[in-house]
Coordinates of C-alpha atoms and ligand atoms in Angstrom, one line a residue:
M1 CA -79.6 -5.2 -85.0
E2 CA -79.5 -5.6 -81.3
K3 CA -76.8 -3.4 -79.7
A4 CA -75.1 -4.9 -76.7
L5 CA -74.2 -1.6 -75.2
S6 CA -76.7 -2.0 -72.3
K7 CA -74.0 -4.6 -71.2
T8 CA -70.6 -3.7 -69.9
W9 CA -68.8 -4.9 -73.0
S10 CA -66.9 -2.4 -75.1
E11 CA -68.1 -1.3 -78.5
R12 CA -66.4 -4.2 -80.0
F13 CA -69.6 -6.1 -79.5
D14 CA -72.6 -5.6 -81.9
K15 CA -74.9 -8.4 -80.9
G16 CA -76.3 -9.6 -77.6
L17 CA -75.7 -13.0 -76.2
N18 CA -77.9 -16.0 -77.0
P19 CA -80.3 -16.1 -73.9
F20 CA -79.3 -19.7 -73.1
I21 CA -75.6 -18.8 -73.3
E22 CA -76.2 -15.7 -71.2
K23 CA -77.6 -17.8 -68.4
F24 CA -75.0 -20.6 -68.9
N25 CA -72.3 -18.0 -68.6
A26 CA -73.7 -16.1 -65.6
S27 CA -72.6 -16.7 -62.0
I28 CA -74.8 -14.1 -60.4
E29 CA -77.2 -16.7 -59.0
F30 CA -74.4 -18.1 -56.7
D31 CA -71.7 -15.4 -56.5
I32 CA -74.2 -12.9 -55.1
C33 CA -73.1 -14.3 -51.7
L34 CA -69.7 -12.5 -52.3
L35 CA -71.5 -9.2 -52.3
E36 CA -70.1 -8.0 -48.9
E37 CA -66.6 -8.9 -49.9
D38 CA -67.0 -7.4 -53.4
L39 CA -68.0 -4.1 -51.8
D40 CA -65.2 -4.2 -49.2
G41 CA -62.7 -4.9 -52.0
S42 CA -64.1 -2.1 -54.2
I43 CA -64.1 0.4 -51.3
A44 CA -60.4 -0.4 -50.6
H45 CA -59.7 0.0 -54.4
A46 CA -61.6 3.3 -54.6
R47 CA -59.8 4.8 -51.5
M48 CA -56.5 3.8 -53.0
L49 CA -57.3 5.4 -56.3
G50 CA -58.0 8.6 -54.4
I51 CA -54.8 8.4 -52.3
Q52 CA -52.7 7.8 -55.3
G53 CA -54.3 10.8 -57.1
I54 CA -55.6 8.6 -59.9
I55 CA -59.0 10.0 -59.2
T56 CA -59.8 13.1 -57.1
K57 CA -60.5 12.8 -53.3
E58 CA -64.1 13.9 -54.0
E59 CA -64.5 11.2 -56.6
A60 CA -63.1 8.6 -54.2
I61 CA -65.6 9.6 -51.6
K62 CA -68.5 9.5 -54.1
L63 CA -67.5 6.0 -55.1
E64 CA -67.3 4.9 -51.5
N65 CA -70.6 6.4 -50.5
G66 CA -72.3 4.8 -53.6
L67 CA -70.8 1.4 -52.6
Q68 CA -72.0 1.8 -49.0
Q69 CA -75.5 2.7 -50.4
I70 CA -75.5 -0.6 -52.3
R71 CA -74.7 -2.4 -49.1
K72 CA -77.6 -0.6 -47.4
E73 CA -80.0 -1.4 -50.3
A74 CA -79.0 -5.0 -50.3
S75 CA -79.7 -5.4 -46.6
D76 CA -83.1 -3.8 -47.2
G77 CA -83.7 -6.3 -50.0
L78 CA -83.7 -3.6 -52.6
F79 CA -80.6 -4.8 -54.6
Q80 CA -81.7 -7.5 -56.8
P81 CA -79.4 -8.3 -59.7
V82 CA -80.7 -10.2 -62.8
I83 CA -79.1 -12.8 -65.0
S84 CA -78.1 -10.2 -67.6
D85 CA -75.8 -8.6 -64.9
E86 CA -73.7 -11.8 -65.3
D87 CA -71.9 -11.7 -62.0
V88 CA -71.7 -9.9 -58.7
H89 CA -68.8 -7.6 -60.0
F90 CA -70.8 -6.3 -63.0
A91 CA -74.0 -6.1 -61.0
V92 CA -72.3 -3.8 -58.4
E93 CA -70.6 -1.7 -61.1
K94 CA -73.9 -1.2 -62.9
K95 CA -75.8 -0.3 -59.8
L96 CA -73.1 2.1 -58.8
I97 CA -73.3 4.0 -62.1
E98 CA -77.1 4.1 -61.7
L99 CA -76.7 5.5 -58.2
I100 CA -73.9 8.1 -58.6
G101 CA -73.7 8.7 -62.3
P102 CA -70.7 8.8 -64.6
V103 CA -68.1 9.0 -61.8
G104 CA -69.1 5.3 -61.1
K105 CA -67.4 4.5 -64.4
K106 CA -64.0 5.3 -62.8
L107 CA -64.2 2.5 -60.2
H108 CA -62.7 -0.2 -62.4
T109 CA -59.6 1.8 -63.2
G110 CA -56.4 -0.3 -62.9
R111 CA -58.4 -3.4 -62.0
S112 CA -59.9 -6.5 -63.7
R113 CA -62.6 -8.9 -62.6
N114 CA -59.7 -11.4 -62.5
D115 CA -57.9 -9.9 -59.6
Q116 CA -61.3 -8.8 -58.2
V117 CA -62.8 -12.2 -58.0
G118 CA -59.7 -13.7 -56.4
T119 CA -59.8 -11.0 -53.8
D120 CA -63.5 -11.5 -53.0
L121 CA -63.1 -15.2 -52.7
R122 CA -60.1 -15.0 -50.4
L123 CA -61.9 -12.4 -48.2
W124 CA -65.0 -14.6 -48.0
L125 CA -63.1 -17.8 -47.3
R126 CA -60.9 -16.1 -44.6
K127 CA -64.1 -15.3 -42.6
R128 CA -65.5 -18.8 -43.1
I129 CA -62.3 -20.4 -41.9
D130 CA -62.6 -18.4 -38.7
E131 CA -66.2 -19.5 -38.3
I132 CA -65.3 -23.2 -38.9
D133 CA -62.6 -22.9 -36.3
M134 CA -65.3 -21.9 -33.8
D135 CA -67.5 -24.7 -34.9
L136 CA -64.7 -27.1 -34.4
E137 CA -64.1 -25.7 -31.0
R138 CA -67.7 -26.1 -30.1
L139 CA -67.5 -29.8 -31.1
Q140 CA -64.3 -30.2 -28.9
K141 CA -66.1 -28.6 -26.0
S142 CA -69.2 -30.9 -26.3
L143 CA -67.0 -33.9 -26.5
F144 CA -64.8 -32.7 -23.6
L145 CA -67.7 -32.1 -21.2
L146 CA -68.9 -35.7 -21.9
A147 CA -65.3 -37.0 -21.5
E148 CA -64.9 -35.2 -18.2
E149 CA -68.0 -36.9 -16.8
N150 CA -66.9 -40.3 -18.0
L151 CA -63.3 -40.7 -16.9
Y152 CA -64.2 -43.9 -14.9
T153 CA -66.8 -45.2 -17.4
L154 CA -65.3 -48.1 -19.3
I155 CA -66.0 -49.0 -22.9
P156 CA -64.7 -51.9 -24.9
G157 CA -61.8 -50.8 -27.2
Y158 CA -61.6 -52.5 -30.6
T159 CA -59.2 -53.4 -33.3
H160 CA -60.6 -54.9 -36.5
L161 CA -64.0 -54.2 -34.8
Q162 CA -63.1 -57.1 -32.5
R163 CA -63.0 -56.6 -28.8
A164 CA -59.4 -55.7 -27.9
Q165 CA -58.9 -54.0 -24.5
P166 CA -61.2 -51.9 -22.3
L167 CA -60.8 -48.1 -22.3
S168 CA -61.8 -45.1 -20.3
L169 CA -64.7 -43.6 -22.3
A170 CA -63.0 -40.2 -21.7
H171 CA -59.9 -41.5 -23.6
H172 CA -62.1 -42.6 -26.5
L173 CA -63.8 -39.2 -26.7
L174 CA -60.5 -37.3 -26.3
A175 CA -59.2 -39.1 -29.4
Y176 CA -61.8 -37.1 -31.5
I177 CA -60.8 -33.9 -29.7
E178 CA -57.2 -34.5 -30.9
M179 CA -58.4 -35.0 -34.5
A180 CA -60.5 -31.8 -34.3
Q181 CA -57.4 -30.0 -33.1
R182 CA -55.4 -31.2 -36.1
D183 CA -58.3 -30.0 -38.3
R184 CA -58.0 -26.6 -36.6
N185 CA -54.3 -26.4 -37.1
R186 CA -54.6 -27.4 -40.7
L187 CA -57.1 -24.6 -41.3
K188 CA -54.9 -22.1 -39.6
D189 CA -52.1 -23.1 -41.9
V190 CA -54.4 -22.9 -45.0
R191 CA -55.5 -19.5 -43.8
K192 CA -52.0 -18.1 -44.3
R193 CA -52.2 -18.8 -48.0
V194 CA -55.7 -17.6 -48.3
N195 CA -54.6 -14.3 -46.7
I196 CA -52.6 -13.0 -49.6
S197 CA -53.8 -10.2 -51.8
P198 CA -54.0 -10.6 -55.6
L199 CA -55.6 -7.2 -56.0
G200 CA -53.8 -5.0 -58.5
A201 CA -52.6 -7.9 -60.6
A202 CA -55.3 -6.6 -62.9
A203 CA -56.2 -8.9 -65.9
L204 CA -52.9 -10.8 -65.8
A205 CA -49.9 -8.5 -66.3
G206 CA -50.3 -5.7 -63.8
T207 CA -51.3 -2.2 -64.9
S208 CA -49.7 1.0 -66.3
I209 CA -51.9 3.0 -63.8
S210 CA -49.9 4.1 -60.7
I211 CA -51.9 2.0 -58.2
S212 CA -50.6 0.9 -54.8
R213 CA -51.1 -2.7 -54.1
K214 CA -49.8 -2.2 -50.5
I215 CA -52.6 0.2 -49.7
T216 CA -55.4 -2.1 -50.8
S217 CA -53.7 -5.1 -49.2
S218 CA -53.4 -3.4 -45.8
E219 CA -56.9 -1.9 -46.1
L220 CA -58.3 -5.4 -46.5
H221 CA -56.0 -6.8 -43.7
F222 CA -54.2 -9.2 -46.0
Q223 CA -50.9 -10.5 -44.6
D224 CA -49.0 -10.2 -47.9
I225 CA -49.4 -9.6 -51.6
Y226 CA -48.7 -11.9 -54.5
S227 CA -45.3 -11.2 -56.1
N228 CA -46.3 -12.3 -59.6
S229 CA -49.4 -11.0 -61.3
L230 CA -49.9 -14.2 -63.4
D231 CA -49.7 -16.3 -60.3
A232 CA -52.0 -13.9 -58.4
V233 CA -54.9 -14.3 -60.8
S234 CA -54.5 -18.0 -61.6
D235 CA -53.7 -19.5 -58.2
R236 CA -56.4 -21.6 -56.8
D237 CA -54.2 -23.8 -54.7
F238 CA -55.8 -22.3 -51.6
V239 CA -59.2 -23.7 -52.8
V240 CA -57.8 -27.2 -53.1
E241 CA -56.0 -26.9 -49.7
F242 CA -59.2 -25.7 -48.0
L243 CA -61.1 -28.5 -49.6
G244 CA -58.4 -31.0 -48.5
A245 CA -58.7 -29.7 -44.9
S246 CA -62.5 -29.8 -45.1
S247 CA -62.4 -33.4 -46.4
L248 CA -60.4 -34.5 -43.4
I249 CA -62.9 -32.7 -41.1
M250 CA -65.7 -34.7 -42.8
A251 CA -63.7 -37.9 -42.7
H252 CA -63.3 -37.5 -39.0
L253 CA -66.9 -36.7 -38.5
S254 CA -67.9 -39.7 -40.6
R255 CA -65.8 -41.9 -38.3
L256 CA -67.4 -40.5 -35.2
S257 CA -70.8 -40.8 -36.8
E258 CA -70.2 -44.4 -37.7
E259 CA -69.3 -45.2 -34.0
V260 CA -72.5 -43.5 -32.8
I261 CA -74.6 -45.5 -35.4
L262 CA -73.0 -48.7 -34.1
W263 CA -73.4 -47.8 -30.5
A264 CA -77.1 -47.0 -31.0
S265 CA -77.7 -50.5 -32.6
E266 CA -79.4 -53.2 -30.6
E267 CA -76.3 -55.3 -31.1
F268 CA -74.0 -52.8 -29.2
A269 CA -76.7 -50.8 -27.3
F270 CA -74.0 -48.6 -25.7
I271 CA -76.1 -45.5 -26.1
Q272 CA -79.7 -44.4 -26.1
L273 CA -80.7 -41.7 -28.6
T274 CA -82.8 -39.0 -27.0
D275 CA -85.9 -37.6 -28.8
R276 CA -83.9 -34.4 -29.6
C277 CA -81.8 -35.9 -32.4
A278 CA -83.5 -39.1 -33.5
T279 CA -86.4 -39.8 -35.8
G280 CA -88.9 -42.6 -36.1
S281 CA -90.0 -44.8 -39.0
S282 CA -93.2 -44.1 -41.0
L283 CA -94.0 -47.8 -40.8
M284 CA -92.3 -49.5 -37.9
P285 CA -93.5 -48.0 -34.7
Q286 CA -90.7 -49.4 -32.6
K287 CA -87.9 -47.6 -34.6
K288 CA -85.6 -44.8 -33.4
N289 CA -83.1 -43.9 -36.1
P290 CA -79.8 -42.2 -35.9
D291 CA -80.5 -39.9 -38.8
V292 CA -78.0 -37.2 -37.7
P293 CA -74.8 -39.2 -37.8
E294 CA -76.1 -41.0 -40.9
L295 CA -76.6 -37.8 -42.8
V296 CA -73.2 -36.5 -41.7
R297 CA -71.6 -39.7 -42.8
G298 CA -73.4 -39.4 -46.1
K299 CA -72.5 -35.7 -46.6
S300 CA -68.8 -36.4 -46.4
G301 CA -69.0 -37.6 -50.0
R302 CA -70.0 -34.2 -51.3
V303 CA -66.9 -32.5 -49.9
F304 CA -64.6 -35.3 -51.1
G305 CA -66.3 -34.8 -54.5
H306 CA -65.7 -31.1 -54.5
L307 CA -62.0 -31.7 -53.7
Q308 CA -61.7 -34.0 -56.7
A309 CA -63.6 -31.6 -58.9
M310 CA -61.2 -28.7 -58.1
L311 CA -58.1 -30.8 -58.7
T312 CA -59.5 -31.8 -62.0
M313 CA -60.6 -28.2 -62.8
I314 CA -57.0 -26.8 -62.3
K315 CA -55.2 -29.7 -63.9
G316 CA -53.6 -28.6 -67.2
L317 CA -54.9 -25.1 -67.1
P318 CA -52.6 -22.7 -68.9
L319 CA -51.8 -19.3 -67.4
A320 CA -53.5 -17.1 -66.5
Y321 CA -57.2 -16.6 -65.8
N322 CA -59.6 -19.1 -67.4
K323 CA -63.3 -19.1 -67.1
D324 CA -63.0 -22.6 -65.6
F325 CA -62.2 -20.8 -62.3
Q326 CA -65.8 -19.7 -62.0
E327 CA -66.5 -23.3 -61.0
D328 CA -64.6 -22.9 -57.8
K329 CA -67.4 -20.9 -56.1
E330 CA -70.1 -23.5 -55.9
A331 CA -67.6 -26.1 -54.7
I332 CA -66.4 -23.8 -51.9
F333 CA -69.9 -22.6 -51.0
D334 CA -71.4 -26.0 -50.8
S335 CA -68.4 -27.4 -48.9
V336 CA -68.4 -24.6 -46.3
K337 CA -72.2 -25.1 -45.8
T338 CA -71.8 -28.8 -45.5
V339 CA -68.8 -28.7 -43.0
K340 CA -70.4 -26.0 -40.8
N341 CA -73.8 -27.7 -40.7
S342 CA -72.3 -31.1 -40.0
L343 CA -70.1 -29.8 -37.2
I344 CA -73.0 -28.1 -35.5
A345 CA -75.3 -31.1 -35.9
I346 CA -72.7 -33.5 -34.4
S347 CA -72.1 -31.0 -31.6
I348 CA -75.8 -30.9 -30.8
L349 CA -75.9 -34.7 -30.9
F350 CA -73.2 -34.9 -28.2
E351 CA -74.7 -32.1 -26.2
E352 CA -78.3 -33.4 -26.0
G353 CA -78.8 -36.3 -28.4
L354 CA -77.4 -39.3 -26.7
I355 CA -77.0 -41.0 -23.3
F356 CA -74.4 -43.6 -22.5
R357 CA -75.9 -46.8 -21.1
K358 CA -73.5 -47.4 -18.3
E359 CA -74.9 -50.8 -17.2
R360 CA -74.5 -52.0 -20.8
L361 CA -71.0 -50.7 -21.0
N362 CA -70.1 -52.3 -17.7
D363 CA -71.6 -55.7 -18.8
A364 CA -69.7 -55.4 -22.1
V365 CA -66.3 -54.9 -20.5
S366 CA -66.9 -57.6 -17.9
S367 CA -67.9 -60.4 -20.2
D368 CA -65.1 -61.0 -22.6
F369 CA -61.4 -61.8 -22.9
S370 CA -60.2 -58.3 -23.2
N371 CA -58.2 -58.8 -20.0
A372 CA -56.0 -61.6 -21.6
T373 CA -53.1 -59.3 -22.3
D374 CA -53.0 -58.4 -18.6
V375 CA -52.5 -62.1 -17.7
A376 CA -49.5 -62.2 -20.0
D377 CA -48.2 -58.9 -18.5
Y378 CA -48.7 -60.4 -15.0
L379 CA -46.2 -63.2 -15.9
V380 CA -43.9 -60.7 -17.6
A381 CA -43.7 -58.8 -14.3
K382 CA -42.5 -62.1 -12.8
D383 CA -39.8 -62.3 -15.5
I384 CA -41.4 -64.7 -17.9
P385 CA -40.5 -63.7 -21.5
F386 CA -43.5 -62.0 -23.1
R387 CA -43.7 -64.5 -26.1
E388 CA -43.8 -67.4 -23.7
A389 CA -46.5 -65.8 -21.5
Y390 CA -48.5 -64.9 -24.6
Q391 CA -48.5 -68.5 -25.9
L392 CA -49.6 -69.8 -22.5
V393 CA -52.4 -67.3 -22.1
G394 CA -53.6 -68.2 -25.6
R395 CA -53.9 -71.8 -24.4
I396 CA -55.8 -70.7 -21.3
V397 CA -58.2 -68.6 -23.4
K398 CA -58.8 -71.5 -25.7
I399 CA -59.6 -73.9 -22.9
S400 CA -61.9 -71.3 -21.2
L401 CA -63.8 -70.8 -24.5
E402 CA -64.3 -74.5 -24.8
E403 CA -65.6 -74.6 -21.2
G404 CA -67.7 -71.6 -21.6
I405 CA -66.1 -69.7 -18.8
L406 CA -64.3 -66.3 -18.4
L407 CA -60.8 -65.9 -17.0
K408 CA -62.2 -64.5 -13.8
D409 CA -64.1 -67.8 -13.3
I410 CA -60.9 -70.0 -13.3
P411 CA -60.2 -71.3 -9.7
L412 CA -56.8 -70.5 -8.3
E413 CA -55.7 -74.2 -8.2
R414 CA -56.4 -74.3 -11.9
W415 CA -54.3 -71.1 -12.5
K416 CA -51.5 -72.8 -10.7
T417 CA -51.6 -75.8 -13.0
F418 CA -51.0 -73.4 -15.9
H419 CA -48.1 -71.7 -14.1
K420 CA -46.7 -71.8 -10.6
F421 CA -46.3 -68.0 -10.6
F422 CA -50.1 -67.4 -10.5
E423 CA -51.2 -66.1 -7.1
K424 CA -54.5 -64.8 -5.6
D425 CA -53.8 -61.3 -6.8
I426 CA -54.4 -62.4 -10.4
Y427 CA -58.2 -61.8 -9.8
E428 CA -57.5 -58.2 -9.0
K429 CA -55.6 -57.8 -12.2
L430 CA -58.5 -59.3 -14.2
L431 CA -60.9 -56.6 -13.2
P432 CA -61.7 -54.3 -16.1
S433 CA -61.0 -51.2 -14.0
S434 CA -57.5 -52.6 -13.1
V435 CA -56.9 -53.4 -16.7
V436 CA -57.6 -49.8 -17.7
E437 CA -55.9 -48.3 -14.6
S438 CA -52.6 -50.1 -15.4
R439 CA -52.1 -48.6 -18.9
L440 CA -50.0 -45.8 -17.6
S441 CA -47.6 -45.4 -20.5
T442 CA -47.6 -41.9 -22.0
G443 CA -50.7 -41.4 -24.1
G444 CA -52.3 -44.6 -22.6
T445 CA -55.8 -45.0 -21.2
G446 CA -54.7 -45.4 -17.6
F447 CA -56.9 -43.1 -15.5
E448 CA -54.0 -41.0 -14.3
R449 CA -52.8 -40.4 -17.8
V450 CA -56.4 -39.5 -19.0
K451 CA -56.8 -37.2 -16.0
E452 CA -53.7 -35.3 -17.1
Q453 CA -55.1 -35.1 -20.7
L454 CA -58.5 -33.8 -19.4
F455 CA -56.7 -31.2 -17.3
S456 CA -54.7 -29.9 -20.2
W457 CA -57.7 -29.8 -22.6
R458 CA -59.8 -28.0 -20.0
K459 CA -57.1 -25.3 -19.9
K460 CA -56.9 -25.1 -23.7
L461 CA -60.6 -25.1 -24.3
F462 CA -62.1 -23.1 -21.4
N463 CA -59.4 -20.5 -20.6
Ligands
LIG1 N1 -67.6 -14.6 -62.7 C1 -66.2 -14.7 -62.9 C2 -65.6 -15.8 -62.0 O1 -66.3 -16.3 -61.2 C3 -65.5 -13.4 -62.6 C4 -64.2 -13.2 -63.4 C5 -64.5 -13.1 -64.9 N2 -63.3 -12.8 -65.6 C6 -63.3 -12.9 -66.9 N3 -62.2 -12.5 -67.5 N4 -64.3 -13.3 -67.6 O2 -64.5 -16.3 -62.2

């Protein structure tokens, strides 16, 4: 009969696991990336055991040195857990006992893998949130520098993907900087709930050992500790919140990507893709494809999927720890990788992957009826009620379309037949630059307003 005592289970077990089940059950293949945090958490726990007199000071030092030794061996590629180690927590404990002998068996005093894994995951995610914040800032900076160069570059603005009113290109890019700022604020808020220590909740009910949760919490720079041990080991709200915030980041990136894809098409031709971020076709020699934004647009689905998976995973779960929670790791790891890579790729795209075609943009804003609202506003300034002016301009547009001319091509005498208030200065009002310049309401695309926005973003991003 195979004895399972090589494993960490108690003597309650006689037989080893079925090999398929052993692999199915194991998380070591992916949770090994929590190693740093597992060591940090264990060192904090060991120190606390020493401070509390649960183990001797010397034993605490031995544990800490052994754990640091594992860190060193891992960085030298010498720590290589196997499937039978099951997870990173067991792998570390086993290695520790190998390294320092029986005193290693004291590490797990007053602790369970349930509070341990929650601690590791929070420590890991806290770092990644800070990294993603920096990635978002990089994207904001890349967009900002382009915006600053393009205050007076005009681009058609759309509603329903139909030409609506011309915009300052800077205004358009600043809109994405605003979205990224909301993403950063959301992550900052999620971080508050990631930054709470479950350590010391033990398996579910707390422990009879005289541990100090305050000591481990402050050692690990947590902001607070969970008040309820059951909640501590079974809360995965922060995972869902993080994936919600990540999903919105990906949604924003997918919108930006879609615009770049449209702009790069022959139909829009607002940008040219540089060789740095575009690929060719294996068959069609003339092709230059916007793979980067397409990939990012496509990858958004993975993160939305992980969010859905986690909501489904926690739904209906009874208290407290359930093995279902092991599933949270791959969802988080893949989402973090996807979000970070997408943010960096899109930043590079805006730093060196595209060039705005100013002549095309200029032609675009000069050859449509996106100045029609301004004709109505012209009459409004002369005290014609807006709805009346709107009806009249609609008629003028209809006639112009039938005649194949633009508003700027209508002779002054003709304008006068439409309304006696039209004067020579109507031509000035029809210029795309005047149209943009005049939108001076707060938050509008008027150059003066956009200039103020650029000024305030420069201060926020580069100070
Ligand atoms: N690998 C496990 C996880 O990822 C660690 C916690 C296991 N706890 C337990 N009671 N089986 O969730």
